Coordinates of C-alpha atoms in Angstrom, one line a residue:
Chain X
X110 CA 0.0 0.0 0.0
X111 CA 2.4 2.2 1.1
X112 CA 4.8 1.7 -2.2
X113 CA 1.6 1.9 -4.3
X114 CA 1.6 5.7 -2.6
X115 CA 5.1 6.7 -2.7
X116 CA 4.7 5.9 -6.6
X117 CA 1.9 7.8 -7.0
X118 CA 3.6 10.4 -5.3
X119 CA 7.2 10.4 -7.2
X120 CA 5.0 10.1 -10.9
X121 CA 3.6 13.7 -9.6
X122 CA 6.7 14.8 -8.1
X123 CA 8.2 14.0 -11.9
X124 CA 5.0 15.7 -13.7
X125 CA 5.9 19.0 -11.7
X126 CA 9.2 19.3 -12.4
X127 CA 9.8 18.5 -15.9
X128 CA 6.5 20.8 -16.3
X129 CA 8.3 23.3 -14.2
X130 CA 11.6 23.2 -15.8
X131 CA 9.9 23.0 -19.8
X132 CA 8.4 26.3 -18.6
X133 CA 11.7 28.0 -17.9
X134 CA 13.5 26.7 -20.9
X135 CA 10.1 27.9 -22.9
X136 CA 10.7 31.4 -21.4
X137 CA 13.6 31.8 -23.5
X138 CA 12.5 31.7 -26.6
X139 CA 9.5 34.2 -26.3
X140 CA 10.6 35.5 -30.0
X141 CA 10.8 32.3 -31.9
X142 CA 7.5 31.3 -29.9
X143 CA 5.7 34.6 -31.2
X144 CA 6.9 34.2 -35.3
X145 CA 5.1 30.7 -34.6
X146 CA 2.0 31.8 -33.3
X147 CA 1.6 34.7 -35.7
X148 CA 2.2 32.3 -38.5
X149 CA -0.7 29.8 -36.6
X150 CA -2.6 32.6 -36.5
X151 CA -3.1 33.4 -40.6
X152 CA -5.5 30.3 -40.8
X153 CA -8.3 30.8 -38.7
X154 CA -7.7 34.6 -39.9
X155 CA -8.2 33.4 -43.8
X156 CA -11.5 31.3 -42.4
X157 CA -12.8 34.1 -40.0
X158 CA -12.7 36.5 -43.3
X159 CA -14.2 34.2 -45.9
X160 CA -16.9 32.8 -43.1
X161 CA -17.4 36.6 -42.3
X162 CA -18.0 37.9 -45.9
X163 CA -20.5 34.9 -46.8
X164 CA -22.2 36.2 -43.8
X165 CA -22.5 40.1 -44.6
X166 CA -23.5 38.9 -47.9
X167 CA -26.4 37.1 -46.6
X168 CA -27.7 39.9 -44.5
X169 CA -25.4 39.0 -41.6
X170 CA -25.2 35.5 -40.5
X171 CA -24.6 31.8 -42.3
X172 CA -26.5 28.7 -40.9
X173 CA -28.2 31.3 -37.7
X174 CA -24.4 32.1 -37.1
X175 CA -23.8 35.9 -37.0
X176 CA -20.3 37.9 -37.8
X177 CA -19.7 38.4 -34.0
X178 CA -20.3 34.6 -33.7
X179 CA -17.6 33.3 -36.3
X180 CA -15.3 35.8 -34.3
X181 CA -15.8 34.5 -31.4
X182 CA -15.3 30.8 -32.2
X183 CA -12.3 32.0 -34.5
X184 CA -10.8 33.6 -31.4
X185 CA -11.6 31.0 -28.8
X186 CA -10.0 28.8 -31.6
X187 CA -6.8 29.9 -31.5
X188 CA -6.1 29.1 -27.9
X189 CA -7.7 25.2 -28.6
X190 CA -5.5 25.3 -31.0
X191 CA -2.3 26.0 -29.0
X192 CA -3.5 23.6 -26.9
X193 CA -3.4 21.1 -29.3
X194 CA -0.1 21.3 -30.1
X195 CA 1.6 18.2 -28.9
X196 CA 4.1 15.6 -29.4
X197 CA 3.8 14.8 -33.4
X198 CA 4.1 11.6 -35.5
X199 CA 6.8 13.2 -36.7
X200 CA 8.6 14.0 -33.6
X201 CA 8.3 9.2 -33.0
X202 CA 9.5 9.2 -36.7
X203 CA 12.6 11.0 -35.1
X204 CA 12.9 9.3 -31.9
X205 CA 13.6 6.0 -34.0
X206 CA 15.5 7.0 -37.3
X207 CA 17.6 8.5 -35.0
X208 CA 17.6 6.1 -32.1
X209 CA 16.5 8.3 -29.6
X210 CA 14.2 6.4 -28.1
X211 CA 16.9 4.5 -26.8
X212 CA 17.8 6.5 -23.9
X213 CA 14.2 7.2 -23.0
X214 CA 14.1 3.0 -22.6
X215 CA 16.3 3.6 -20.2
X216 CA 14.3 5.6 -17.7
X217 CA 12.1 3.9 -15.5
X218 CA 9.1 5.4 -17.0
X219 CA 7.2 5.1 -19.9
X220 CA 8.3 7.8 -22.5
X221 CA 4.8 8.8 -23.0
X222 CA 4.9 10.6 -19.7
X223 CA 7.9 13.1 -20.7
X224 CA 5.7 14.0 -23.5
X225 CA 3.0 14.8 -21.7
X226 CA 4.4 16.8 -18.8
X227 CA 6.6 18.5 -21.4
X228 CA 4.1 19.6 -23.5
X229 CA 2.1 20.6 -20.8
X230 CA 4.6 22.6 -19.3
X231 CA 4.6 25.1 -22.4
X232 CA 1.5 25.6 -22.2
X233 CA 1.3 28.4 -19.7
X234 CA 3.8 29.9 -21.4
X235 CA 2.0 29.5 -24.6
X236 CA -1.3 31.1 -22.6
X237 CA 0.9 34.0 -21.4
X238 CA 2.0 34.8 -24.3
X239 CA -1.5 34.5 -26.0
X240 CA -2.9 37.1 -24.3
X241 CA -2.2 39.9 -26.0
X242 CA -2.7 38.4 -29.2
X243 CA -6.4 37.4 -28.2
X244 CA -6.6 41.4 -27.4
X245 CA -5.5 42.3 -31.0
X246 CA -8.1 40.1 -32.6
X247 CA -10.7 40.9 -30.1
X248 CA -10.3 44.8 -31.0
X249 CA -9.9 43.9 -34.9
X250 CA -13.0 41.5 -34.9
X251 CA -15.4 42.7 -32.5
X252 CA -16.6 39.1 -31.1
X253 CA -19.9 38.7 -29.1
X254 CA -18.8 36.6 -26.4
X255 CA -20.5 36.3 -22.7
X256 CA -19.9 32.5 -21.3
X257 CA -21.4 31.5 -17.7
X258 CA -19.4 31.0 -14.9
X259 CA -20.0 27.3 -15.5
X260 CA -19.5 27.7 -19.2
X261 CA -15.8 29.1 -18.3
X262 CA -15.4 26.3 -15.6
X263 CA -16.1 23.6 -18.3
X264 CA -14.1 25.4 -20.9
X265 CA -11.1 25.4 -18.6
X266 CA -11.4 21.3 -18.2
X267 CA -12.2 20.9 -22.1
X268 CA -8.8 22.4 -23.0
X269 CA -6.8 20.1 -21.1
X270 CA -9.4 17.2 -22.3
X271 CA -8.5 18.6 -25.5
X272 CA -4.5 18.3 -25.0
X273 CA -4.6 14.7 -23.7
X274 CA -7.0 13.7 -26.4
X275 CA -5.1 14.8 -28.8
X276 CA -1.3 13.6 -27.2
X277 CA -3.1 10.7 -27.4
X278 CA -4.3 10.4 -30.7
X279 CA -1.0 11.3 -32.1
X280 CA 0.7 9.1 -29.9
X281 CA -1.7 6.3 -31.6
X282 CA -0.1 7.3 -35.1
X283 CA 3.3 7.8 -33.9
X284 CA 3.2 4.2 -33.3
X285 CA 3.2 3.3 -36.8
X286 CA 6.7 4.4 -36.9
X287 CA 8.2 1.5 -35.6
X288 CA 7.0 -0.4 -38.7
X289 CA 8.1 2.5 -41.0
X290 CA 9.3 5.6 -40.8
X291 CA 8.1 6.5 -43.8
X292 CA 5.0 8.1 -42.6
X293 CA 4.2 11.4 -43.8
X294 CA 1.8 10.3 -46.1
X295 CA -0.3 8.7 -43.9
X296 CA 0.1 11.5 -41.5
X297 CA -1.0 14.4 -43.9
X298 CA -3.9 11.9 -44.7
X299 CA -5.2 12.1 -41.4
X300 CA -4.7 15.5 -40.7
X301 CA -6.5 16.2 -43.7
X302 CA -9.3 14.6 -42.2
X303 CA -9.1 15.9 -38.7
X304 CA -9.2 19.3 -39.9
X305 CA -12.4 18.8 -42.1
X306 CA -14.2 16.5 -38.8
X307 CA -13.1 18.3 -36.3
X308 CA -14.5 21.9 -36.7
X309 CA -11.1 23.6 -37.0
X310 CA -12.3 24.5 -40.6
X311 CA -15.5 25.5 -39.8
X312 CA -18.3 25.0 -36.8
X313 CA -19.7 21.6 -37.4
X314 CA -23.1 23.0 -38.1
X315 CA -21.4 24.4 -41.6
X316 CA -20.5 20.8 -42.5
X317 CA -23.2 18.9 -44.3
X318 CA -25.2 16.5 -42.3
X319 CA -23.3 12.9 -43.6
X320 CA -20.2 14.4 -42.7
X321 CA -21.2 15.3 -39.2
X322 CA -23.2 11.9 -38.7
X323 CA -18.9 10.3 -39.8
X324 CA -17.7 12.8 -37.5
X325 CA -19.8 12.0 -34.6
X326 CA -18.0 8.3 -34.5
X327 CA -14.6 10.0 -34.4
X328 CA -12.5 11.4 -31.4
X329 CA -11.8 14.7 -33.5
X330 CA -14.5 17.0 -32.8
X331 CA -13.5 16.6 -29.3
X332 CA -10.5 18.4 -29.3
X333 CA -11.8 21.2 -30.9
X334 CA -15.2 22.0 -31.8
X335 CA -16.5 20.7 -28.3
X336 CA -13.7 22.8 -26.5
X337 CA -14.8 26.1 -28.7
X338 CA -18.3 25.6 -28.2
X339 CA -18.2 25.2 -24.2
X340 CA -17.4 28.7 -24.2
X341 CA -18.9 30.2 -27.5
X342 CA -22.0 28.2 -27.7
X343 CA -25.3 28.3 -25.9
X344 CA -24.8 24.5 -25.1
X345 CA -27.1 23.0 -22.0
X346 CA -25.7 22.3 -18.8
X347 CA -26.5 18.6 -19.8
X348 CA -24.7 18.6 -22.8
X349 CA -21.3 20.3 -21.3
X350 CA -21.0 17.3 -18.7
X351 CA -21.8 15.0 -21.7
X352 CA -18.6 16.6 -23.8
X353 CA -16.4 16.5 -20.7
X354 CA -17.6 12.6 -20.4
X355 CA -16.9 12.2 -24.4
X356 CA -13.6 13.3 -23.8
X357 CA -12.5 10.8 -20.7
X358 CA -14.5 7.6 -23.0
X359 CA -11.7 9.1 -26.4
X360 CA -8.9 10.0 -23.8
X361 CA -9.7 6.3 -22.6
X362 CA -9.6 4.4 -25.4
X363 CA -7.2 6.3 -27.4
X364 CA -4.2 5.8 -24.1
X365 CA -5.6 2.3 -24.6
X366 CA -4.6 1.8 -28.0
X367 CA -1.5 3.5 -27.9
X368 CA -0.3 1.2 -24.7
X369 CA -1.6 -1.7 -26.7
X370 CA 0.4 -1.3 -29.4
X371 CA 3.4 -0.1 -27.7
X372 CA 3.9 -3.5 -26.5
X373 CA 4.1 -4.9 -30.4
X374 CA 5.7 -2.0 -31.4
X375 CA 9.1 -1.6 -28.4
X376 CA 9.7 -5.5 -29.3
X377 CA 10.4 -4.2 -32.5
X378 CA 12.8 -1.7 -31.9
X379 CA 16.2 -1.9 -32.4
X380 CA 18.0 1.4 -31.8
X381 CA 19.9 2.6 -35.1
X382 CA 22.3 5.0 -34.6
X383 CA 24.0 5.6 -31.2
Chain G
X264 CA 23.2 33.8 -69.1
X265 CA 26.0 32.6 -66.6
X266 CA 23.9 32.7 -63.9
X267 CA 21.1 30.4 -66.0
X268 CA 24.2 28.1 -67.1
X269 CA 24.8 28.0 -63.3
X270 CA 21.2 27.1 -62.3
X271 CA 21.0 24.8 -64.9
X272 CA 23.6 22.6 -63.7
X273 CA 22.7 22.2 -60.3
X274 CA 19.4 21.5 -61.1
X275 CA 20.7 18.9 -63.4
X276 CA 23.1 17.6 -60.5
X277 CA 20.4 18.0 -58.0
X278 CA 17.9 15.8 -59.9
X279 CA 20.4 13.3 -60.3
X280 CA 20.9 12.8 -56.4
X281 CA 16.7 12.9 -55.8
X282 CA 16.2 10.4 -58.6
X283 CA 17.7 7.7 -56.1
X284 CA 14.7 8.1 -54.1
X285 CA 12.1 7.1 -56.2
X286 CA 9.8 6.6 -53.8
X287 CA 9.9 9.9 -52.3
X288 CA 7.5 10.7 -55.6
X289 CA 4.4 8.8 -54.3
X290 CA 4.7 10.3 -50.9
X291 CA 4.8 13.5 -52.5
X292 CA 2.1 12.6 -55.0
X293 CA -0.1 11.1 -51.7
X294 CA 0.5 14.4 -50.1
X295 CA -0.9 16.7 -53.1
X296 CA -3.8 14.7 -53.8
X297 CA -4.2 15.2 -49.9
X298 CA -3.8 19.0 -50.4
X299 CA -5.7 19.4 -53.7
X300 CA -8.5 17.2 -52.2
X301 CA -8.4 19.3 -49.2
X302 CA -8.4 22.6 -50.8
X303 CA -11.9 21.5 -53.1
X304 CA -13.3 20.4 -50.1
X305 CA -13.4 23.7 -48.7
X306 CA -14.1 25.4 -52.2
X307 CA -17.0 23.4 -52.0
X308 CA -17.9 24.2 -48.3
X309 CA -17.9 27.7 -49.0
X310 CA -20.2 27.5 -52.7
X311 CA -22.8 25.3 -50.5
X312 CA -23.9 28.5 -48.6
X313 CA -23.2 31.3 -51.2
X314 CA -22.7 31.8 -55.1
X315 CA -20.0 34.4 -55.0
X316 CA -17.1 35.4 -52.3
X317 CA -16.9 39.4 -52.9
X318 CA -17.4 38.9 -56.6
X319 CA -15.7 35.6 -57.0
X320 CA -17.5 32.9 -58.5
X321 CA -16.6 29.2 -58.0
X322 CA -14.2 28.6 -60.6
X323 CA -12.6 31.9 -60.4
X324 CA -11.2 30.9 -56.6
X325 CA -10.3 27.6 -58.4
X326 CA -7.9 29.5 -60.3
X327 CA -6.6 31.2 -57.3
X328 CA -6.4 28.3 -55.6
X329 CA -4.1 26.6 -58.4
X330 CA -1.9 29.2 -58.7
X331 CA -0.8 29.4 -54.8
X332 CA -0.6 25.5 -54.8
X333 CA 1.5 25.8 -58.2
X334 CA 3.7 28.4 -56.7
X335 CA 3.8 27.0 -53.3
X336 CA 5.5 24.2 -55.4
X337 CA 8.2 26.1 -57.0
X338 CA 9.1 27.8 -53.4
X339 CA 9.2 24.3 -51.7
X340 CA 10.9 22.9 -55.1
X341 CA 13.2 25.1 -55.0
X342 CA 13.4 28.7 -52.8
X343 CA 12.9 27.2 -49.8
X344 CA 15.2 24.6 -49.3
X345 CA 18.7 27.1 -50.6
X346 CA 17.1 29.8 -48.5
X347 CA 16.8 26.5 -45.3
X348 CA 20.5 25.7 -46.7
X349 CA 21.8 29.1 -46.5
X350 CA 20.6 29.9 -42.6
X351 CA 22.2 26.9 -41.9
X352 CA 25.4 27.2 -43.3
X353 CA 25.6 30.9 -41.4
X354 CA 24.8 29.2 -38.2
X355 CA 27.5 26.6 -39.0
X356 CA 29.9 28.7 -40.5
X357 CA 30.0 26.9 -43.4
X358 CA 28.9 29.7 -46.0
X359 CA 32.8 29.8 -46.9
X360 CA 32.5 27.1 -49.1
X361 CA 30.3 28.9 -51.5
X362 CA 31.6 32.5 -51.0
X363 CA 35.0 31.6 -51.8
X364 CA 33.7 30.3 -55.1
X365 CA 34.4 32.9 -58.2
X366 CA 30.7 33.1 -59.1
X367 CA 28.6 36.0 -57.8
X368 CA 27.4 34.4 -54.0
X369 CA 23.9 35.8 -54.4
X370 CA 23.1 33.5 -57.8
X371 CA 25.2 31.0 -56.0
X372 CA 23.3 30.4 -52.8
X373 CA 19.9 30.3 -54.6
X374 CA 20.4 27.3 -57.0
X375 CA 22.1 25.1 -55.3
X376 CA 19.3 22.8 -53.9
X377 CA 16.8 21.4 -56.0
X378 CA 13.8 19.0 -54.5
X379 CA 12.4 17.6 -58.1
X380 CA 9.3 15.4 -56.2
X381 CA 8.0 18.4 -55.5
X382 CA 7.3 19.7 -58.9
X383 CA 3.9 17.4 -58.2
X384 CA 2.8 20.3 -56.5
X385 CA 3.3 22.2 -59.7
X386 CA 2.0 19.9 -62.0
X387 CA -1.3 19.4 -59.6
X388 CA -1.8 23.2 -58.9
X389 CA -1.8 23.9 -63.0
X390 CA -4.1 20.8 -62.9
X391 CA -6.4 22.7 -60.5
X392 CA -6.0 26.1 -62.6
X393 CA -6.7 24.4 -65.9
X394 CA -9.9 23.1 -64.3
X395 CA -10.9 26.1 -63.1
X396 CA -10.2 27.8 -66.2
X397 CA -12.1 25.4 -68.1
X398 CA -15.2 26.5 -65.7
X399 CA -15.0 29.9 -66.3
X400 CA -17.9 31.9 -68.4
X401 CA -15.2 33.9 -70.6
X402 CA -12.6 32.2 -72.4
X403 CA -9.0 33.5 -71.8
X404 CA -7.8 34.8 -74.6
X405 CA -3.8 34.7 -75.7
X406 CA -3.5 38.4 -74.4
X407 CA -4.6 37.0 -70.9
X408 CA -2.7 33.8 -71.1
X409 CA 0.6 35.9 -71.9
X410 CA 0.1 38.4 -69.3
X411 CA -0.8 35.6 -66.8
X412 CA 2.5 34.0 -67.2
X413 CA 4.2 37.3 -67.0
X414 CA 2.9 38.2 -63.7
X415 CA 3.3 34.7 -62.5
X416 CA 7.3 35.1 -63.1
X417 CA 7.5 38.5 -61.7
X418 CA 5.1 37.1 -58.2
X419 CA 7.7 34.3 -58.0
X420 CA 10.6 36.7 -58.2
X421 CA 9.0 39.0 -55.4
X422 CA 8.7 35.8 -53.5
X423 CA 12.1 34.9 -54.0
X424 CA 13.7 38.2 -53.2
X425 CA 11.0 38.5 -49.5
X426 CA 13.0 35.2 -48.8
X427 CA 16.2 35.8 -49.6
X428 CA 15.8 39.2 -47.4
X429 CA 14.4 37.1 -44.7
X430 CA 17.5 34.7 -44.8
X431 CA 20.2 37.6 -44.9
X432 CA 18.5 38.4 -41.6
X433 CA 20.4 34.9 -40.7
X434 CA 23.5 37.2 -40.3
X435 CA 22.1 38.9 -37.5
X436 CA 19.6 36.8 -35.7
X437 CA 20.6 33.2 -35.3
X438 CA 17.3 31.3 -35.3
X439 CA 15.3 31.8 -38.3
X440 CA 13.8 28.5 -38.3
X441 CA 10.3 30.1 -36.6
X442 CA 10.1 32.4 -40.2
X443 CA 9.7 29.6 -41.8
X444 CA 6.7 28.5 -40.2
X445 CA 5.3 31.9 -40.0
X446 CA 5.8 32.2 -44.0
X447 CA 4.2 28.8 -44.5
X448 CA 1.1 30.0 -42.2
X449 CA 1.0 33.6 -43.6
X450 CA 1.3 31.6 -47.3
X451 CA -2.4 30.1 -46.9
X452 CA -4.0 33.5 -47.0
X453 CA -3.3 33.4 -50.8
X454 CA -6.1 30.9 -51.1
X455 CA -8.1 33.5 -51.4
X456 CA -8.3 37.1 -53.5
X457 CA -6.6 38.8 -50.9
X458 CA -9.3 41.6 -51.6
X459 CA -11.3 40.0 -48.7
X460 CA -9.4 41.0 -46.5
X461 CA -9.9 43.6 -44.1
X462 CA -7.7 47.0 -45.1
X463 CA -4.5 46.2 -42.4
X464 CA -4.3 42.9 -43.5
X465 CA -4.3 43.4 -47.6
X466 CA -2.1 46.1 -46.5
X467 CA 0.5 43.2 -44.5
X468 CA 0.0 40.3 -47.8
X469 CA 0.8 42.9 -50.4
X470 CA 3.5 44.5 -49.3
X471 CA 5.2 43.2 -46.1
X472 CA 4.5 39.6 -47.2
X473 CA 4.2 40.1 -51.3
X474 CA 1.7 37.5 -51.7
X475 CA -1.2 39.9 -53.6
X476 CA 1.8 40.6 -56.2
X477 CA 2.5 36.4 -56.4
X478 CA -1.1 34.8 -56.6
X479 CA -3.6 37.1 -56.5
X480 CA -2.2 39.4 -59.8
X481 CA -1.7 36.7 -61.8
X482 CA -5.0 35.3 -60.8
X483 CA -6.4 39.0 -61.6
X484 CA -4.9 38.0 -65.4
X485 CA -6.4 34.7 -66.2
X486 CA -9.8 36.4 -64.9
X487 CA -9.6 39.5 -67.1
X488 CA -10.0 41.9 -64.0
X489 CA -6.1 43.3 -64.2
X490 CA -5.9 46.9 -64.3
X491 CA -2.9 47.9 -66.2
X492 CA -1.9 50.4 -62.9
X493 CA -1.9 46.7 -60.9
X494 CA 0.5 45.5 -63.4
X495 CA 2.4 48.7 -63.2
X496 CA 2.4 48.7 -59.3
X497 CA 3.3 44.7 -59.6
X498 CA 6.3 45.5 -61.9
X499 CA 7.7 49.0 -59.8
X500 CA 7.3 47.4 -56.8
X501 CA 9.6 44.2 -58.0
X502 CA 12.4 46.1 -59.4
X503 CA 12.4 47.9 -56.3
X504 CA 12.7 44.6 -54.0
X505 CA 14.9 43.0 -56.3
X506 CA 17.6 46.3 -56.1
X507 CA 16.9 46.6 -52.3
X508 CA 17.5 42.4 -51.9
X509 CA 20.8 42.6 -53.9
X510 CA 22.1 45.5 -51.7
X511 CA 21.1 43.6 -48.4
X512 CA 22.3 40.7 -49.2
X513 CA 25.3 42.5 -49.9
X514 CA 25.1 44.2 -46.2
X515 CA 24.3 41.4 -44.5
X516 CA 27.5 39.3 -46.2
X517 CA 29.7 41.8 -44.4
X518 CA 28.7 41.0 -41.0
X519 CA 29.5 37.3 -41.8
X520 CA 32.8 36.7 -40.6
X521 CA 32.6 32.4 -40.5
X522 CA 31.8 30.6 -37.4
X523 CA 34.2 27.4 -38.3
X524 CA 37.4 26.8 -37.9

């Protein structure tokens, strides 16, 4: 019992400081960590302004969605979306071509968890330095944006929902790498189609109704339409604690997978380079 | 004429190395279908809840839309990676190699690196143009078709000079890597007519990122609304950034002084 505590206890003692330290080494690179969130910040820009001019065409809102509306989501997007950033395919593809991975074997922990309290270390950074950014676009696109208290506590637990989803679901493709690490293909292809399911293109109700009956069986909209709509959205007190319960059932089954196949996949590893 | 010998060459020598990697052309292939695919779904998205974008009909944005991808092929072809090649050598110190060359360094630095598989890119974006083209009410006429292709060599120039301005900043600033991703996300706003945009923002992809000048110009050609004074500002404005590119890459050369041994 009490070495079932006292690991408990050193997994959060590890959590807190390699969040704590990521957040320092973050601090130094507030430049570089700006050019990359102004460049982030072009796309929901381009689909703010197209999704904005459809509406003032059409007398000022598209699908019951008015200008001040898209703004909002587009805003409250842009934080989800930082939030989403997390450990990439790409980054596995790297671990093994270049035989990282074989010093995070090492460790007495599985290297899932550095990726996790890494990541989730820059966030507040990432937040901090959001700010002001979210002030720009607030004065540039005039949003209409009033959340309840318990809209705001939901949106605060969705984000992070959102992250681990999300960790997850790329930690679930970065598996493939073991096979091949020759992914990019398949990589892009599912990007492609998180972006269309997930409402980072547009709010699902834009989407035609096949498309969000597909989406519906997916973990996508979950880390990010869900998240944006906590706060933007007029969604029922019901339907929050639903989403937040969506999210644990994908967060579930997605670690799930990714353990499951880690077993297959760390037999097959065998560390190139040095 | 040197400088095209030059070009030609490495091109030459540079398709003969990616040609090893044959399969590198289905990945690449995979991920333009992935982009063109993308890029109509949205097309399509949009057109399902109106007939015209600010005076832009359907097959018009297809034309836009063909001409970014197209371009954003010949900048990840072949700008891109000397301008990546070039902010690393500075960081390494490595630039020696090609300065002490006897060819001018400027024409030097931006042929040397030549990524053939993605030429897809090009061949899928004029895909997407010709299709759009095809849609349109008017035909395009040989006047049109000439001044389209004139524009679209003068927006790649203007592309290729905001890069190579960006990359001489390598001489001061160390870590340029997080321009590159700000170019790539400030590159999607060419999708559309950037006359959509609210005025600080047209202002920012016309002049501080020349984007207007690279795909919305030419665009402006194949659908007969170019003004001549466009083409005028398009032209003055590229001479200009080409003599201002030349002279700070010039500048910037003098603070290098070669970090290796």
């Amino acid at each position: 019992m009490n070495g079932k505590a006292g690991a408990v206890r050193s997994m959060f003692d590890f959590y807190v400081t390699r969040g704590r330290t990521q957040i320092q080494s973050e601090f130094q690179y507030r430049a570089a960590t700006y050019f990359w969130m102004i460049g982030m910040l072009a796309e929901p820009i381009v689909y703010l302004v197209v999704w904005t001019t459809i509406a003032e065409q059409q007398g000022g809102s598209v699908q019951g969605i008015t200008t001040g509306e898209f703004a909002a989501y587009y805003i409250v997007w842009t934080l989800v979306r930082n939030m989403n950033i997390v450990f990439t395919p790409y980054g596995w593809e790297w671990r093994i071509r270049e035989g990282q991975l074989s010093a995070a074997l090492l460790r007495p922990l599985h290297p899932l968890h550095d990726d996790l309290a890494g990541f989730a270390g820059w966030k507040p950074v990432v937040i901090l330095l959001w700010l002001p950014v979210a002030a720009v676009l607030w004065i540039a696109f005039d949003p209409v944006l009033a959340p309840t208290l318990l809209e705001a506590c939901v949106f605060f637990f969705a984000i992070w929902g959102a992250y681990l989803i999300r960790t997850m679901f790329m930690s679930t493709l970065g598996m493939i790498t073991f096979w091949t690490t020759r992914v990019s293909a398949i990589f892009e292809l599912f990007i492609a189609a998180e972006l269309l399911l997930s409402g980072r293109l547009v709010p699902m109700p834009l989407m035609p109704d096949w498309a969000q009956d597909v989406a519906g069986f997916l973990p996508f909209q979950w880390s990010f339409y869900f998240p944006i709509e906590s706060l933007v959205g007029d969604l029922s007190t019901g339907e929050l604690l639903r989403g937040l319960a969506m999210q644990a059932f994908w967060i579930a089954v997605l670690t799930g997978l990714t353990l499951f196949v880690w077993r297959f996949a760390v037999r097959r590893y065998s560390a190139v380079g040095n | 004429m040197r400088a095209a010998r030059l070009g030609w060459l490495y091109f030459k020598l540079g398709s003969l190395t990616e040609l090893q990697y044959r399969a590198n052309f289905f990945i690449q292939l995979i991920q333009s279908a992935v982009a063109v695919g993308t890029a109509i779904v949205v097309l399509k998205l949009v057109y399902s809840h109106t007939n015209e974008l600010n005076g832009w009909s359907e097959p018009e944005l297809l034309v836009v839309m063909g001409i970014q991808i197209l371009l954003g092929g010949v900048i990840r072809m072949s700008i891109q990676p000397n301008m990546e090649r070039v902010m690393e050598e500075v960081r390494e110190g490595k630039l020696d190699f090609a300065l002490t060359k006897p060819e001018d360094s400027q024409v030097l630095v931006s042929v040397r690196e030549v990524r053939i598989w993605r030429a897809v890119d090009i061949v899928s974006g004029a895909l997407v143009l010709a299709y759009g083209v095809n849609g349109l009410d008017r035909s395009v006429d040989a006047g049109d078709a000439a001044l389209f292709a004139a524009m679209l060599l003068v927006g790649a120039l203007t592309i290729y000079c905001f890069w190579l301005c960006i990359t001489t900043g390598a001489f001061w600033i160390v870590n340029t890597w997080s321009i590159i991703e700000l170019f790539d996300g400030v590159y999607q706003t060419g999708r559309f007519p950037v006359s959509i945009y609210p005025g600080w923002l047209r202002i920012g992809v016309t002049f501080l990122v020349p984007i207007a000048f690279a795909i919305t110009v030419p665009a402006e050609a194949v659908t007969s609304r170019l003004e001549w004074s466009t083409v005028a500002l398009a032209l003055g404005f590229a001479s200009l950034l080409f003599a201002f590119t030349r002279w700070w890459w010039r500048f910037g050369l003098r603070r290098y002084s070669g970090a290796s041994a």
